Short mmCIF file of C-alpha atoms and ligand atoms in Angstrom, two decimals:
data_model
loop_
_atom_site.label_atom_id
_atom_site.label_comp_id
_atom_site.label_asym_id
_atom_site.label_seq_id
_atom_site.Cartn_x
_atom_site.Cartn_y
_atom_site.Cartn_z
CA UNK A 1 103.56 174.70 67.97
CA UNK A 2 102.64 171.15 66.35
CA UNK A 3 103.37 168.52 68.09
CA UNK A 4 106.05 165.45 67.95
CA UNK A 5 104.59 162.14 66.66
CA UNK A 6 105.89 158.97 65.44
CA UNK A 7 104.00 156.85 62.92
CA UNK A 8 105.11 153.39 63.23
CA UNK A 9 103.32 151.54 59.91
CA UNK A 10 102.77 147.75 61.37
CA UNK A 11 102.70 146.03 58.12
CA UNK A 12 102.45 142.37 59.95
CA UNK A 13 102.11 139.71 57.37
CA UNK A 14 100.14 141.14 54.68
CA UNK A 15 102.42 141.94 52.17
CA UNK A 16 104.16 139.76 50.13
CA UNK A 17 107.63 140.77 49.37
CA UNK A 18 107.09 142.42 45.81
CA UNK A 19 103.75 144.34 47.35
CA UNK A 20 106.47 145.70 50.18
CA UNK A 21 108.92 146.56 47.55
CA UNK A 22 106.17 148.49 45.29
CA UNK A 23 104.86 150.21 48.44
CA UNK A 24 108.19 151.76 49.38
CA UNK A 25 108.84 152.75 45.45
CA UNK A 26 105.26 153.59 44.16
CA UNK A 27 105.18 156.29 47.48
CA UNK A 28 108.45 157.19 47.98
CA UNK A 29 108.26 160.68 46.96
CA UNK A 30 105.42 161.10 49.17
CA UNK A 31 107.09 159.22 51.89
CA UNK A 32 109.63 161.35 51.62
CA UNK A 33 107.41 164.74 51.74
CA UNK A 34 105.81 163.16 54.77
CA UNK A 35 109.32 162.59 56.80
CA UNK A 36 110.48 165.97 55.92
CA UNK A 37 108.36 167.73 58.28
CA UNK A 38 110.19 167.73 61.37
CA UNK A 39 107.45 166.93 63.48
CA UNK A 40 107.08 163.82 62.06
CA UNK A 41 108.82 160.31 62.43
CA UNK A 42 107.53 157.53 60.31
CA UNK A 43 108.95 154.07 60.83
CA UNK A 44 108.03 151.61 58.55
CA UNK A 45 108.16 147.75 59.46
CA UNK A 46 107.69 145.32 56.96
CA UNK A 47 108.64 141.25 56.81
CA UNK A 48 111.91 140.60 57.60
CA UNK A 49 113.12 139.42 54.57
CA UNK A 50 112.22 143.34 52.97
CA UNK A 51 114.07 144.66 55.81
CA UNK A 52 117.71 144.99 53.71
CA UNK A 53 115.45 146.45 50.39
CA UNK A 54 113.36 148.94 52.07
CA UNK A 55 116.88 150.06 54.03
CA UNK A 56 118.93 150.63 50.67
CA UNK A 57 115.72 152.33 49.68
CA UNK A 58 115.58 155.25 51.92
CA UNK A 59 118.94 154.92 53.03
CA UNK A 60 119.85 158.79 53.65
CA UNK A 61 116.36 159.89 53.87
CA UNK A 62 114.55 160.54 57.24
CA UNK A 63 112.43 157.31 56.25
CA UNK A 64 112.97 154.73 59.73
CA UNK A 65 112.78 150.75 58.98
CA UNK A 66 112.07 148.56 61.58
CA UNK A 67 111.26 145.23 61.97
CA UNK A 68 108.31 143.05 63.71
CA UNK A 69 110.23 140.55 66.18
CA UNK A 70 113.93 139.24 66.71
CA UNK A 71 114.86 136.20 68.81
CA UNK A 72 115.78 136.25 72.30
CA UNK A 73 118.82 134.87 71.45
CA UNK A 74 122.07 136.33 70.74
CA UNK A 75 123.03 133.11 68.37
CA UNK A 76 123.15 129.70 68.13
CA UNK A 77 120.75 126.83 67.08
CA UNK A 78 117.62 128.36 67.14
CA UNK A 79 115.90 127.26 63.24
CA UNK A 80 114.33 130.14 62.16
CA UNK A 81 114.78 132.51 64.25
CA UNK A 82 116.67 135.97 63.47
CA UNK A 83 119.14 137.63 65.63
CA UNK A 84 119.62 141.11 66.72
CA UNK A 85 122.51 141.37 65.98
CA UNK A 86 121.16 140.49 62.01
CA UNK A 87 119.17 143.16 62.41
CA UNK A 88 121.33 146.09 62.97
CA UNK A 89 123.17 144.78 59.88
CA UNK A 90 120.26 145.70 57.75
CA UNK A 91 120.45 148.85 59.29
CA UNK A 92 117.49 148.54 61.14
CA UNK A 93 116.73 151.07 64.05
CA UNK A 94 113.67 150.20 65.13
CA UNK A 95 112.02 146.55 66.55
CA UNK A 96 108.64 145.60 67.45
CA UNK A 97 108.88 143.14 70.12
CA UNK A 98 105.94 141.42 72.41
CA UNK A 99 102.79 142.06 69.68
CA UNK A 100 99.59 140.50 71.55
CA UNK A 101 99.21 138.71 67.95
CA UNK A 102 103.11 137.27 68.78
CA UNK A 103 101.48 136.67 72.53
CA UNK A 104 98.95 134.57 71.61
CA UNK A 105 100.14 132.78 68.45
CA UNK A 106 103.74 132.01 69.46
CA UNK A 107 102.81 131.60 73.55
CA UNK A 108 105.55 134.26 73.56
CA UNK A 109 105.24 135.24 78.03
CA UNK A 110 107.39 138.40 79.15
CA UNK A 111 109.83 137.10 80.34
CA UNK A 112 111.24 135.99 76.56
CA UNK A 113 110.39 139.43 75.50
CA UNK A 114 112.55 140.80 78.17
CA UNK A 115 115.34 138.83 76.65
CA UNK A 116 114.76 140.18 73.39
CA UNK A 117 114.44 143.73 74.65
CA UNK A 118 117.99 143.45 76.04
CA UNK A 119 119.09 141.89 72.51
CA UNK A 120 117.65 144.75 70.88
CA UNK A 121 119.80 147.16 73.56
CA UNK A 122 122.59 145.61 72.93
CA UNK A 123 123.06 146.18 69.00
CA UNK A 124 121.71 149.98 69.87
CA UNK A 125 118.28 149.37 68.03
CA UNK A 126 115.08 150.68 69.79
CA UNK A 127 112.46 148.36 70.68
CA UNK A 128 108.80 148.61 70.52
CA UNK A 129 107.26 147.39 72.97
CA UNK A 130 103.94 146.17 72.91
CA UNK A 131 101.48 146.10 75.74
CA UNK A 132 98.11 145.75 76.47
CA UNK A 133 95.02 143.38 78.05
CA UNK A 134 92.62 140.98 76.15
CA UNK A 135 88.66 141.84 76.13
CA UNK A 136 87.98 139.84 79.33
CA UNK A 137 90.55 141.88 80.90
CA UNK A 138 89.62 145.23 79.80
CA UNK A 139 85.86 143.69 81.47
CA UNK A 140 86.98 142.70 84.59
CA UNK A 141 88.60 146.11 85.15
CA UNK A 142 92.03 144.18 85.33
CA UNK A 143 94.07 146.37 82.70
CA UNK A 144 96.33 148.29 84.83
CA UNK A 145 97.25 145.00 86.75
CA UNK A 146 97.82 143.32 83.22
CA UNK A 147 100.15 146.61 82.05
CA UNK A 148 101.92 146.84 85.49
CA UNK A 149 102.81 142.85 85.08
CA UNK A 150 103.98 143.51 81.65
CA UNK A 151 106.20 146.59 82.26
CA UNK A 152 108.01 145.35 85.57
CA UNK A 153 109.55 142.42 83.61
CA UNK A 154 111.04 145.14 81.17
CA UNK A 155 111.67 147.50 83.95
CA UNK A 156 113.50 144.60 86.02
CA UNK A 157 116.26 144.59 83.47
CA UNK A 158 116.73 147.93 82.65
CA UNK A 159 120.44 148.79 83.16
CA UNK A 160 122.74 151.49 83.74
CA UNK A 161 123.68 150.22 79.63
CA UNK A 162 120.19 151.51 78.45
CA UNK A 163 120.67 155.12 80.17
CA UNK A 164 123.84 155.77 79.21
CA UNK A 165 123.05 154.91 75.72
CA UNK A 166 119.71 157.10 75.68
CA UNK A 167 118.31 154.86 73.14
CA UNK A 168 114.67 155.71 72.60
CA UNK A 169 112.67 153.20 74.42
CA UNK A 170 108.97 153.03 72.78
CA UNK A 171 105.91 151.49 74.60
CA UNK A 172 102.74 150.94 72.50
CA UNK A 173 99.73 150.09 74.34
CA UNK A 174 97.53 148.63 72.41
CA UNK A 175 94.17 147.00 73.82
CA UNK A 176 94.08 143.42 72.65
CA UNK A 177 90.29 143.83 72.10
CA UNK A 178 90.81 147.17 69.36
CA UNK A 179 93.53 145.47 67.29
CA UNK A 180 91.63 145.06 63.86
CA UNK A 181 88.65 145.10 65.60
CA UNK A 182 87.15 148.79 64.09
CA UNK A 183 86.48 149.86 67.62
CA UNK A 184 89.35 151.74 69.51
CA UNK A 185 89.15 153.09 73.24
CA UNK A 186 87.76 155.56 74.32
CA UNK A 187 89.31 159.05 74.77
CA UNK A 188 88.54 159.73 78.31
CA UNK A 189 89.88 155.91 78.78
CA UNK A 190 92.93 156.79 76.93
CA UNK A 191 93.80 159.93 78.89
CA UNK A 192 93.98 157.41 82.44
CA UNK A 193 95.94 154.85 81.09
CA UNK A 194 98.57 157.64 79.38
CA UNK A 195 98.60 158.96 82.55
CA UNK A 196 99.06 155.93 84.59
CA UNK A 197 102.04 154.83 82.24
CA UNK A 198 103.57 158.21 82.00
CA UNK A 199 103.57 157.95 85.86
CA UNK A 200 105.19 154.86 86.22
CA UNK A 201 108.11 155.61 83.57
CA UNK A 202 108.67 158.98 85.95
CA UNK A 203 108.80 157.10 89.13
CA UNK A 204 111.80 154.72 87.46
CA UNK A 205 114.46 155.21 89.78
CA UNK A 206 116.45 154.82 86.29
CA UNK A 207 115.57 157.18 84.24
CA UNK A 208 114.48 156.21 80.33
CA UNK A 209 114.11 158.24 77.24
CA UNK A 210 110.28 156.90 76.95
CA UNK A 211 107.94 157.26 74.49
CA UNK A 212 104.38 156.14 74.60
CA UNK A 213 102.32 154.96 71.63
CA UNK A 214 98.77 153.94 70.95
CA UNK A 215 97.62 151.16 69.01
CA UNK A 216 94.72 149.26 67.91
CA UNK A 217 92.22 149.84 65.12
CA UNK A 218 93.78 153.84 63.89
CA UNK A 219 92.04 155.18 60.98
CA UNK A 220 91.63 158.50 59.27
CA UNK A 221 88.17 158.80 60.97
CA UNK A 222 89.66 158.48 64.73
CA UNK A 223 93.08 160.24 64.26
CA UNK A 224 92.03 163.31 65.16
CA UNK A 225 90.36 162.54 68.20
CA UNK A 226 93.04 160.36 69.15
CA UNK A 227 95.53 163.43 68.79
CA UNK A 228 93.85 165.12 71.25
CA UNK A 229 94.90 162.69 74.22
CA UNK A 230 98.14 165.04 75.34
CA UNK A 231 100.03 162.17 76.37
CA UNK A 232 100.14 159.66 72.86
CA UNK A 233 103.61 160.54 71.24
CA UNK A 234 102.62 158.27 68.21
CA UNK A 235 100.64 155.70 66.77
CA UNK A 236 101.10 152.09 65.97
CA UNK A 237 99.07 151.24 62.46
CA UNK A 238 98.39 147.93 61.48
CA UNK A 239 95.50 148.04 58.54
CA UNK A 240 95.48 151.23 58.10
CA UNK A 241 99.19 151.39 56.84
CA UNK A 242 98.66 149.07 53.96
CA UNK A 243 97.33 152.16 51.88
CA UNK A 244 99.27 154.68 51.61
CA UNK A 245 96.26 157.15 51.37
CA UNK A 246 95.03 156.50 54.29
CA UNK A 247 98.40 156.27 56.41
CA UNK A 248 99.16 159.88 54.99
CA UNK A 249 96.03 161.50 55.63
CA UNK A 250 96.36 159.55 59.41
CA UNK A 251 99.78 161.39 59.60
CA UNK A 252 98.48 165.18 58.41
CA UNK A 253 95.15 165.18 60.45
P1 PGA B 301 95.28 147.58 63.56
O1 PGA B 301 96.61 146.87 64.13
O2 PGA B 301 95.62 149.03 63.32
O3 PGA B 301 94.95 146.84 62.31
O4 PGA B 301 94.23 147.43 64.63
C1 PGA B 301 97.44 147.50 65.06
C2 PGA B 301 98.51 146.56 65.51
O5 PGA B 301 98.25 145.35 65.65
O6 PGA B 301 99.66 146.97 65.74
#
């Protein structure tokens, strides 16, 4: 039997609005063909302000649209920022929250993107959550201190809310050191870590619907391999998403 994968298309800020548009209508008969095998969840996330498009777009198709951040905040006077609660108004089902990129350009720290995971609960949309350690880390043998820090803020305000609602909860980790850098980890690497997070979302006292991604540097030449590590439910694409070609063939390997 094949196996159950998400394909989360991280389309970060390289797209302009009329390139996101003409992505989602040039392929959307292929999109479409994709999503229809029932193995397969694709979630595309493009710029906020495509979010409400891309929705009416595939609205009633098994196409998902999710977006790349949302504020902490539930509302008030925070310029520029977008709410949650905005969010699930697009129909949006899907968030990325705590990118390394939103780490280290917007000093975003964990416990912020706590608050925004618990924004995200609230309005019933499932966030992405994005972990991982920089190239120093990875080094000094420090990554599964770095990914325990980063999950026990998220797993300190997991509530009895989050259970009852069974709203997926998705965990990418992505090495800082293979985002966009060509190089991913290696398999034998890959297998520990999956095993080491799969173990610490079964010891939860509260129990989550989990999913675990990988991320960082996914092309059509790694999928494969990648596939083969038993515990990756899905992939988080940044590069690699912005042709279509590539994304699909990254989705039938
Ligand atoms: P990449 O990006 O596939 O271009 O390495 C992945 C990500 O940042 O989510």
């Amino acid at each position: 039997m094949r196996k159950q994968y998400l394909f989360v298309a991280n389309w970060k800020m390289n797209f302009n609005i009329n390139q996101e548009f003409n992505f989602a209508t040039h392929n959307y008969d292929d999109l479409i063909k994709l999503s229809e095998d029932s193995n397969t969840t694709i979630i595309l996330c493009p710029s906020f302000l495509s979010l409400y498009d891309l929705n009416k777009i595939f609205k009633e198709t098994k196409i998902n649209i999710g977006a790349q951040d949302c504020s902490p905040h539930s509302k008030g006077p925070y310029t520029g920022q977008i709410s949650a609660e905005s969010l699930s108004f697009t129909e949006c089902k899907y968030c990325i929250i705590g990118h390394s990129e939103r780490r280290e350009f917007n000093k975003e720290i964990d416990a912020e993107i706590a608050k925004k995971f618990m924004q995200l609960i609230n309005h019933k949309i499932s966030p992405i959550l994005c972990i991982g350690e920089k190239l120093q880390e990875y080094k000094e043998n420090k990554t599964l201190d770095i990914l325990k820090y980063q999950l026990e803020k998220i797993f300190n305000v997991i509530n009895t809310e989050i259970i009852s609602q069974n709203l997926p909860i998705i965990i990418a980790y992505e090495p800082i050191w293979a985002i966009g850098s060509g190089s991913t980890a290696s398999i034998d690497y890959l297998e520990n870590i999956f095993t080491w997070l799969k173990i610490q979302i079964e010891n939860l006292e509260k129990k989550i619907n989990c999913k675990l991604l990988y991320g960082g540097s996914i092309s059509p030449d790694n999928a494969k391999s990648l596939k083969s590590v038993k515990l990756i439910d899905g992939f988080l694409i940044g590069k690699s998403s912005l042709d279509f070609q590539e994304f699909k063939k990254i989705v039938e390997l």
